Amino acid sequence: MNNRVLVTGSSRGIGKAIALKLAESGFDIALHYHSNIIAAEATESELKALGISVSKLQFDIGNREQVKKALAEDIATNGAYYGVILNAGINADNAFPAMTEEEWDQIVHTNLDGFYNVIHPSIMPMIQNRKGGRIITLASVSGIAGNRGQVNYSASKAGIIGATKALSLELAKRKITVNCIAPGLIETDMVNDFPKEMINQMVPMRRMGQAKEVAALANFLMSEDAGYITRQVISVNGGMI
C-alpha cells in the first residue's frame, strides 16, 4: 500500500506535530509550506531522521493553479496519497462591524477554497489506487460554536465542517474515510498572547492543549483501526463545548 500522506501547513505548529507523529507510525510525508523555507527544511530534517521519505511542496493553498501544479508534479513523481490532512489556514480577527472586506474575503476564500484546491486534485489518484484512504480536515471550536471577533474565521471553519461531511458520503463506498478535527485553544503561534485568566474562564480543563494531542488523534484517524469512522467532527478542546 502506498502510505504517503500530504499534510498542509506542516512546517510548524499543529501540522508539524501531525507530520512527525505520522512519520513515527511509518508514513511517508509530503511536507507542505507556504513561505517559510527555513522552518520547512528544519522539519524535513526531523522527518528524515525518523527514516521515512519526504517530499517538500511549496504553495499558497488559496492559489488554485499553484496548488494544482505542485500536487500534480508530486503525485506524478511519487505516487498518489493514501491520506490528505488539510491543516493550513489563516485568521484575521476583528469585530464584525469593523471588519474590512479584505479581512472577510481573505479568510473565507483562503480557508474554504483551500478545501477544494488541495483535496480535489488529490481525490482521483487516491480512488484509482483502489487502496482506500484517509482525508482529515482541521476546523476549529470557532466553526462549531462561533467566537467573538471571528465571524470570518468561524464562517470558513463551519464551511469546512459541512464540506467534510458531504464529501464523506461520496467517498465512503471507496473505503476512503473523511473526518474533521476541531481543536480548541492549542499552544501555537496563533494564540501566543492569549491571557491566562481567559483560558481559565473558557476551558474547563484550565489549560491550553498541546499540538501533540491533536496529532495523536490525527494519527489514529489515519490508522487501519479507524476504518469504520467517517463523517465525524471530533473536538480536542479541553471541554470548551
PDB file of C-alpha atoms in Angstrom:
ATOM      1  CA  MET A   1       0.000   0.000   0.000  1.00  0.00           C
ATOM      2  CA  ASN A   2       1.201   3.485  -0.818  1.00  0.00           C
ATOM      3  CA  ASN A   3       1.478   5.067   2.613  1.00  0.00           C
ATOM      4  CA  ARG A   4       2.218   8.681   1.692  1.00  0.00           C
ATOM      5  CA  VAL A   5       0.332  11.433   3.497  1.00  0.00           C
ATOM      6  CA  LEU A   6       0.111  15.069   2.439  1.00  0.00           C
ATOM      7  CA  VAL A   7      -0.031  17.394   5.445  1.00  0.00           C
ATOM      8  CA  THR A   8      -0.632  21.025   4.553  1.00  0.00           C
ATOM      9  CA  GLY A   9       0.968  23.642   6.774  1.00  0.00           C
ATOM     10  CA  SER A  10       3.323  21.018   8.163  1.00  0.00           C
ATOM     11  CA  SER A  11       6.470  23.103   8.622  1.00  0.00           C
ATOM     12  CA  ARG A  12       5.402  24.213  12.116  1.00  0.00           C
ATOM     13  CA  GLY A  13       2.661  24.161  14.766  1.00  0.00           C
ATOM     14  CA  ILE A  14      -0.090  21.557  14.671  1.00  0.00           C
ATOM     15  CA  GLY A  15       0.790  20.498  11.139  1.00  0.00           C
ATOM     16  CA  LYS A  16       4.392  19.765  12.108  1.00  0.00           C
ATOM     17  CA  ALA A  17       3.269  17.779  15.155  1.00  0.00           C
ATOM     18  CA  ILE A  18       0.948  15.735  12.949  1.00  0.00           C
ATOM     19  CA  ALA A  19       3.638  15.081  10.339  1.00  0.00           C
ATOM     20  CA  LEU A  20       6.126  13.931  12.984  1.00  0.00           C
ATOM     21  CA  LYS A  21       3.585  11.648  14.658  1.00  0.00           C
ATOM     22  CA  LEU A  22       2.622  10.064  11.332  1.00  0.00           C
ATOM     23  CA  ALA A  23       6.294   9.618  10.479  1.00  0.00           C
ATOM     24  CA  GLU A  24       6.778   7.767  13.772  1.00  0.00           C
ATOM     25  CA  SER A  25       3.979   5.444  12.615  1.00  0.00           C
ATOM     26  CA  GLY A  26       5.826   4.768   9.371  1.00  0.00           C
ATOM     27  CA  PHE A  27       4.002   7.062   6.961  1.00  0.00           C
ATOM     28  CA  ASP A  28       5.986   8.873   4.291  1.00  0.00           C
ATOM     29  CA  ILE A  29       5.208  12.587   4.304  1.00  0.00           C
ATOM     30  CA  ALA A  30       4.515  15.193   1.656  1.00  0.00           C
ATOM     31  CA  LEU A  31       5.553  18.239   3.666  1.00  0.00           C
ATOM     32  CA  HIS A  32       3.877  21.482   2.642  1.00  0.00           C
ATOM     33  CA  TYR A  33       4.825  25.039   3.490  1.00  0.00           C
ATOM     34  CA  HIS A  34       3.660  28.445   2.300  1.00  0.00           C
ATOM     35  CA  SER A  35       6.747  30.652   2.506  1.00  0.00           C
ATOM     36  CA  ASN A  36       8.973  29.799   5.499  1.00  0.00           C
ATOM     37  CA  ILE A  37      11.631  27.675   3.819  1.00  0.00           C
ATOM     38  CA  ILE A  38      13.850  27.681   6.921  1.00  0.00           C
ATOM     39  CA  ALA A  39      11.123  26.101   9.060  1.00  0.00           C
ATOM     40  CA  ALA A  40      10.283  23.666   6.272  1.00  0.00           C
ATOM     41  CA  GLU A  41      13.868  22.500   5.915  1.00  0.00           C
ATOM     42  CA  ALA A  42      14.209  22.074   9.678  1.00  0.00           C
ATOM     43  CA  THR A  43      11.047  19.956   9.782  1.00  0.00           C
ATOM     44  CA  GLU A  44      12.215  17.986   6.747  1.00  0.00           C
ATOM     45  CA  SER A  45      15.424  17.088   8.594  1.00  0.00           C
ATOM     46  CA  GLU A  46      13.471  15.937  11.651  1.00  0.00           C
ATOM     47  CA  LEU A  47      11.213  13.785   9.490  1.00  0.00           C
ATOM     48  CA  LYS A  48      14.053  12.185   7.560  1.00  0.00           C
ATOM     49  CA  ALA A  49      15.791  11.364  10.847  1.00  0.00           C
ATOM     50  CA  LEU A  50      12.818   9.087  11.546  1.00  0.00           C
ATOM     51  CA  GLY A  51      13.697   7.025   8.494  1.00  0.00           C
ATOM     52  CA  ILE A  52      10.829   7.947   6.207  1.00  0.00           C
ATOM     53  CA  SER A  53      10.719   9.513   2.740  1.00  0.00           C
ATOM     54  CA  VAL A  54       9.828  13.191   2.460  1.00  0.00           C
ATOM     55  CA  SER A  55       8.780  15.319  -0.487  1.00  0.00           C
ATOM     56  CA  LYS A  56       8.683  19.080   0.112  1.00  0.00           C
ATOM     57  CA  LEU A  57       5.985  21.211  -1.550  1.00  0.00           C
ATOM     58  CA  GLN A  58       5.603  24.990  -1.563  1.00  0.00           C
ATOM     59  CA  PHE A  59       2.314  26.662  -2.472  1.00  0.00           C
ATOM     60  CA  ASP A  60      -0.375  29.048  -1.276  1.00  0.00           C
ATOM     61  CA  ILE A  61      -3.494  26.958  -0.542  1.00  0.00           C
ATOM     62  CA  GLY A  62      -5.611  29.851  -1.834  1.00  0.00           C
ATOM     63  CA  ASN A  63      -3.918  29.837  -5.251  1.00  0.00           C
ATOM     64  CA  ARG A  64      -5.723  27.139  -7.241  1.00  0.00           C
ATOM     65  CA  GLU A  65      -3.338  26.900 -10.185  1.00  0.00           C
ATOM     66  CA  GLN A  66      -0.292  26.884  -7.947  1.00  0.00           C
ATOM     67  CA  VAL A  67      -1.716  24.077  -5.810  1.00  0.00           C
ATOM     68  CA  LYS A  68      -2.842  22.035  -8.811  1.00  0.00           C
ATOM     69  CA  LYS A  69       0.603  22.231 -10.431  1.00  0.00           C
ATOM     70  CA  ALA A  70       2.502  21.347  -7.256  1.00  0.00           C
ATOM     71  CA  LEU A  71       0.276  18.379  -6.403  1.00  0.00           C
ATOM     72  CA  ALA A  72       0.220  17.051  -9.959  1.00  0.00           C
ATOM     73  CA  GLU A  73       4.013  17.086 -10.099  1.00  0.00           C
ATOM     74  CA  ASP A  74       4.366  15.420  -6.690  1.00  0.00           C
ATOM     75  CA  ILE A  75       1.814  12.703  -7.493  1.00  0.00           C
ATOM     76  CA  ALA A  76       3.386  12.046 -10.898  1.00  0.00           C
ATOM     77  CA  THR A  77       6.813  11.646  -9.282  1.00  0.00           C
ATOM     78  CA  ASN A  78       5.968   9.862  -6.034  1.00  0.00           C
ATOM     79  CA  GLY A  79       2.518   8.340  -6.485  1.00  0.00           C
ATOM     80  CA  ALA A  80      -0.946   9.033  -5.089  1.00  0.00           C
ATOM     81  CA  TYR A  81      -1.501   9.992  -1.489  1.00  0.00           C
ATOM     82  CA  TYR A  82      -3.028   7.478   0.892  1.00  0.00           C
ATOM     83  CA  GLY A  83      -4.003  10.358   3.154  1.00  0.00           C
ATOM     84  CA  VAL A  84      -4.540  14.094   2.948  1.00  0.00           C
ATOM     85  CA  ILE A  85      -4.629  16.303   6.030  1.00  0.00           C
ATOM     86  CA  LEU A  86      -5.934  19.799   5.383  1.00  0.00           C
ATOM     87  CA  ASN A  87      -4.331  21.712   8.229  1.00  0.00           C
ATOM     88  CA  ALA A  88      -3.163  25.002   6.702  1.00  0.00           C
ATOM     89  CA  GLY A  89      -5.322  28.061   7.279  1.00  0.00           C
ATOM     90  CA  ILE A  90      -5.204  31.709   8.281  1.00  0.00           C
ATOM     91  CA  ASN A  91      -7.062  34.107  10.556  1.00  0.00           C
ATOM     92  CA  ALA A  92      -7.548  37.871  10.841  1.00  0.00           C
ATOM     93  CA  ASP A  93      -9.656  38.688  13.878  1.00  0.00           C
ATOM     94  CA  ASN A  94     -11.780  41.805  14.177  1.00  0.00           C
ATOM     95  CA  ALA A  95     -15.201  42.776  15.493  1.00  0.00           C
ATOM     96  CA  PHE A  96     -17.677  42.296  12.658  1.00  0.00           C
ATOM     97  CA  PRO A  97     -18.815  45.955  12.402  1.00  0.00           C
ATOM     98  CA  ALA A  98     -15.167  46.949  11.934  1.00  0.00           C
ATOM     99  CA  MET A  99     -14.237  44.001   9.703  1.00  0.00           C
ATOM    100  CA  THR A 100     -12.927  45.075   6.323  1.00  0.00           C
ATOM    101  CA  GLU A 101     -13.867  43.493   3.017  1.00  0.00           C
ATOM    102  CA  GLU A 102     -10.304  42.255   2.710  1.00  0.00           C
ATOM    103  CA  GLU A 103     -10.412  40.584   6.137  1.00  0.00           C
ATOM    104  CA  TRP A 104     -13.623  38.799   5.185  1.00  0.00           C
ATOM    105  CA  ASP A 105     -12.554  37.775   1.675  1.00  0.00           C
ATOM    106  CA  GLN A 106      -9.033  36.702   2.550  1.00  0.00           C
ATOM    107  CA  ILE A 107     -10.018  34.427   5.432  1.00  0.00           C
ATOM    108  CA  VAL A 108     -13.156  32.905   3.935  1.00  0.00           C
ATOM    109  CA  HIS A 109     -11.671  32.339   0.486  1.00  0.00           C
ATOM    110  CA  THR A 110      -8.277  31.091   1.627  1.00  0.00           C
ATOM    111  CA  ASN A 111      -9.588  28.662   4.234  1.00  0.00           C
ATOM    112  CA  LEU A 112     -12.645  27.396   2.374  1.00  0.00           C
ATOM    113  CA  ASP A 113     -11.222  27.445  -1.147  1.00  0.00           C
ATOM    114  CA  GLY A 114      -8.242  25.578   0.280  1.00  0.00           C
ATOM    115  CA  PHE A 115     -10.540  22.591   0.810  1.00  0.00           C
ATOM    116  CA  TYR A 116     -11.278  22.410  -2.921  1.00  0.00           C
ATOM    117  CA  ASN A 117      -7.831  23.439  -4.088  1.00  0.00           C
ATOM    118  CA  VAL A 118      -5.970  20.781  -2.085  1.00  0.00           C
ATOM    119  CA  ILE A 119      -8.402  17.882  -1.866  1.00  0.00           C
ATOM    120  CA  HIS A 120      -9.919  17.969  -5.355  1.00  0.00           C
ATOM    121  CA  PRO A 121      -6.695  17.209  -7.290  1.00  0.00           C
ATOM    122  CA  SER A 122      -5.802  14.512  -4.755  1.00  0.00           C
ATOM    123  CA  ILE A 123      -9.057  12.545  -4.961  1.00  0.00           C
ATOM    124  CA  MET A 124      -8.985  10.779  -8.337  1.00  0.00           C
ATOM    125  CA  PRO A 125      -5.433   9.405  -7.931  1.00  0.00           C
ATOM    126  CA  MET A 126      -6.497   8.137  -4.481  1.00  0.00           C
ATOM    127  CA  ILE A 127      -9.615   6.487  -5.924  1.00  0.00           C
ATOM    128  CA  GLN A 128      -7.696   4.970  -8.849  1.00  0.00           C
ATOM    129  CA  ASN A 129      -5.235   3.425  -6.382  1.00  0.00           C
ATOM    130  CA  ARG A 130      -8.117   1.224  -5.119  1.00  0.00           C
ATOM    131  CA  LYS A 131      -6.485   1.004  -1.696  1.00  0.00           C
ATOM    132  CA  GLY A 132      -8.902   3.164   0.272  1.00  0.00           C
ATOM    133  CA  GLY A 133      -7.595   6.238   2.017  1.00  0.00           C
ATOM    134  CA  ARG A 134      -7.998   8.870   4.666  1.00  0.00           C
ATOM    135  CA  ILE A 135      -8.909  12.549   4.467  1.00  0.00           C
ATOM    136  CA  ILE A 136      -8.764  14.682   7.599  1.00  0.00           C
ATOM    137  CA  THR A 137      -9.689  18.340   7.746  1.00  0.00           C
ATOM    138  CA  LEU A 138      -8.920  20.768  10.552  1.00  0.00           C
ATOM    139  CA  ALA A 139     -11.773  23.014  11.631  1.00  0.00           C
ATOM    140  CA  SER A 140     -11.986  24.776  14.995  1.00  0.00           C
ATOM    141  CA  VAL A 141     -14.145  25.209  18.053  1.00  0.00           C
ATOM    142  CA  SER A 142     -14.993  28.531  16.362  1.00  0.00           C
ATOM    143  CA  GLY A 143     -16.583  26.650  13.475  1.00  0.00           C
ATOM    144  CA  ILE A 144     -18.880  24.765  15.858  1.00  0.00           C
ATOM    145  CA  ALA A 145     -19.781  27.356  18.479  1.00  0.00           C
ATOM    146  CA  GLY A 146     -18.671  30.654  16.919  1.00  0.00           C
ATOM    147  CA  ASN A 147     -16.381  33.112  18.616  1.00  0.00           C
ATOM    148  CA  ARG A 148     -16.323  36.875  19.181  1.00  0.00           C
ATOM    149  CA  GLY A 149     -14.170  38.707  16.665  1.00  0.00           C
ATOM    150  CA  GLN A 150     -14.012  35.678  14.390  1.00  0.00           C
ATOM    151  CA  VAL A 151     -17.125  35.858  12.235  1.00  0.00           C
ATOM    152  CA  ASN A 152     -14.973  35.380   9.132  1.00  0.00           C
ATOM    153  CA  TYR A 153     -12.899  32.566  10.622  1.00  0.00           C
ATOM    154  CA  SER A 154     -15.954  30.864  12.127  1.00  0.00           C
ATOM    155  CA  ALA A 155     -17.736  31.020   8.774  1.00  0.00           C
ATOM    156  CA  SER A 156     -14.790  29.437   6.965  1.00  0.00           C
ATOM    157  CA  LYS A 157     -14.383  26.657   9.512  1.00  0.00           C
ATOM    158  CA  ALA A 158     -18.114  25.917   9.634  1.00  0.00           C
ATOM    159  CA  GLY A 159     -17.931  25.599   5.857  1.00  0.00           C
ATOM    160  CA  ILE A 160     -15.071  23.119   6.205  1.00  0.00           C
ATOM    161  CA  ILE A 161     -17.231  21.006   8.519  1.00  0.00           C
ATOM    162  CA  GLY A 162     -20.133  20.961   6.054  1.00  0.00           C
ATOM    163  CA  ALA A 163     -17.873  20.135   3.116  1.00  0.00           C
ATOM    164  CA  THR A 164     -16.190  17.345   5.089  1.00  0.00           C
ATOM    165  CA  LYS A 165     -19.497  15.698   5.963  1.00  0.00           C
ATOM    166  CA  ALA A 166     -20.752  15.895   2.382  1.00  0.00           C
ATOM    167  CA  LEU A 167     -17.542  14.526   0.900  1.00  0.00           C
ATOM    168  CA  SER A 168     -17.567  11.618   3.334  1.00  0.00           C
ATOM    169  CA  LEU A 169     -20.847  10.421   1.818  1.00  0.00           C
ATOM    170  CA  GLU A 170     -19.422  10.457  -1.693  1.00  0.00           C
ATOM    171  CA  LEU A 171     -16.250   8.559  -0.788  1.00  0.00           C
ATOM    172  CA  ALA A 172     -17.492   6.014   1.768  1.00  0.00           C
ATOM    173  CA  LYS A 173     -18.060   3.292  -0.853  1.00  0.00           C
ATOM    174  CA  ARG A 174     -14.462   3.783  -1.976  1.00  0.00           C
ATOM    175  CA  LYS A 175     -13.222   2.940   1.541  1.00  0.00           C
ATOM    176  CA  ILE A 176     -11.950   6.482   1.901  1.00  0.00           C
ATOM    177  CA  THR A 177     -12.870   7.974   5.263  1.00  0.00           C
ATOM    178  CA  VAL A 178     -13.359  11.727   5.647  1.00  0.00           C
ATOM    179  CA  ASN A 179     -13.312  13.224   9.128  1.00  0.00           C
ATOM    180  CA  CYS A 180     -12.769  16.581  10.788  1.00  0.00           C
ATOM    181  CA  ILE A 181     -10.741  17.522  13.856  1.00  0.00           C
ATOM    182  CA  ALA A 182     -11.905  20.672  15.639  1.00  0.00           C
ATOM    183  CA  PRO A 183      -9.203  21.950  18.012  1.00  0.00           C
ATOM    184  CA  GLY A 184      -9.851  24.444  20.759  1.00  0.00           C
ATOM    185  CA  LEU A 185      -7.094  26.569  22.271  1.00  0.00           C
ATOM    186  CA  ILE A 186      -3.854  24.847  21.307  1.00  0.00           C
ATOM    187  CA  GLU A 187      -0.404  26.192  22.143  1.00  0.00           C
ATOM    188  CA  THR A 188       0.741  27.601  18.792  1.00  0.00           C
ATOM    189  CA  ASP A 189       1.938  30.937  17.436  1.00  0.00           C
ATOM    190  CA  MET A 190      -1.691  31.872  16.746  1.00  0.00           C
ATOM    191  CA  VAL A 191      -2.566  32.052  20.461  1.00  0.00           C
ATOM    192  CA  ASN A 192       0.781  33.001  21.998  1.00  0.00           C
ATOM    193  CA  ASP A 193      -0.605  36.144  23.631  1.00  0.00           C
ATOM    194  CA  PHE A 194      -3.854  34.650  24.920  1.00  0.00           C
ATOM    195  CA  PRO A 195      -4.392  35.802  28.562  1.00  0.00           C
ATOM    196  CA  LYS A 196      -4.149  33.001  31.130  1.00  0.00           C
ATOM    197  CA  GLU A 197      -7.210  34.251  33.002  1.00  0.00           C
ATOM    198  CA  MET A 198      -9.244  33.888  29.827  1.00  0.00           C
ATOM    199  CA  ILE A 199      -8.043  30.314  29.430  1.00  0.00           C
ATOM    200  CA  ASN A 200      -9.237  29.535  32.944  1.00  0.00           C
ATOM    201  CA  GLN A 201     -12.645  31.031  32.171  1.00  0.00           C
ATOM    202  CA  MET A 202     -13.142  29.379  28.796  1.00  0.00           C
ATOM    203  CA  VAL A 203     -11.581  25.936  29.206  1.00  0.00           C
ATOM    204  CA  PRO A 204     -12.892  23.559  31.888  1.00  0.00           C
ATOM    205  CA  MET A 205      -9.511  21.801  31.991  1.00  0.00           C
ATOM    206  CA  ARG A 206      -7.937  25.209  32.709  1.00  0.00           C
ATOM    207  CA  ARG A 207      -5.070  24.855  30.244  1.00  0.00           C
ATOM    208  CA  MET A 208      -4.310  25.076  26.559  1.00  0.00           C
ATOM    209  CA  GLY A 209      -3.995  21.887  24.575  1.00  0.00           C
ATOM    210  CA  GLN A 210      -0.755  20.650  23.081  1.00  0.00           C
ATOM    211  CA  ALA A 211      -0.165  20.168  19.384  1.00  0.00           C
ATOM    212  CA  LYS A 212       0.842  16.577  20.101  1.00  0.00           C
ATOM    213  CA  GLU A 213      -2.661  15.927  21.490  1.00  0.00           C
ATOM    214  CA  VAL A 214      -4.186  16.926  18.156  1.00  0.00           C
ATOM    215  CA  ALA A 215      -1.527  14.905  16.353  1.00  0.00           C
ATOM    216  CA  ALA A 216      -2.389  11.778  18.343  1.00  0.00           C
ATOM    217  CA  LEU A 217      -5.978  11.951  17.112  1.00  0.00           C
ATOM    218  CA  ALA A 218      -4.893  12.539  13.515  1.00  0.00           C
ATOM    219  CA  ASN A 219      -2.570   9.553  13.769  1.00  0.00           C
ATOM    220  CA  PHE A 220      -5.409   7.337  14.990  1.00  0.00           C
ATOM    221  CA  LEU A 221      -7.793   8.516  12.259  1.00  0.00           C
ATOM    222  CA  MET A 222      -5.114   7.720   9.684  1.00  0.00           C
ATOM    223  CA  SER A 223      -4.685   4.188  11.017  1.00  0.00           C
ATOM    224  CA  GLU A 224      -6.336   0.940   9.908  1.00  0.00           C
ATOM    225  CA  ASP A 225      -8.124   0.816  13.269  1.00  0.00           C
ATOM    226  CA  ALA A 226     -10.163   3.895  12.249  1.00  0.00           C
ATOM    227  CA  GLY A 227     -11.500   2.318   9.074  1.00  0.00           C
ATOM    228  CA  TYR A 228     -15.147   2.450  10.230  1.00  0.00           C
ATOM    229  CA  ILE A 229     -15.039   6.065  11.397  1.00  0.00           C
ATOM    230  CA  THR A 230     -16.171   8.614   8.829  1.00  0.00           C
ATOM    231  CA  ARG A 231     -18.317  11.796   8.622  1.00  0.00           C
ATOM    232  CA  GLN A 232     -17.338  12.742  12.172  1.00  0.00           C
ATOM    233  CA  VAL A 233     -16.272  16.018  13.758  1.00  0.00           C
ATOM    234  CA  ILE A 234     -14.080  15.275  16.760  1.00  0.00           C
ATOM    235  CA  SER A 235     -13.177  18.090  19.132  1.00  0.00           C
ATOM    236  CA  VAL A 236      -9.906  18.445  21.029  1.00  0.00           C
ATOM    237  CA  ASN A 237     -10.734  21.359  23.287  1.00  0.00           C
ATOM    238  CA  GLY A 238     -10.496  20.536  26.978  1.00  0.00           C
ATOM    239  CA  GLY A 239     -14.287  20.554  27.359  1.00  0.00           C
ATOM    240  CA  MET A 240     -14.986  24.020  25.898  1.00  0.00           C
ATOM    241  CA  ILE A 241     -18.157  22.714  24.212  1.00  0.00           C
TER     242      ILE A 241
END
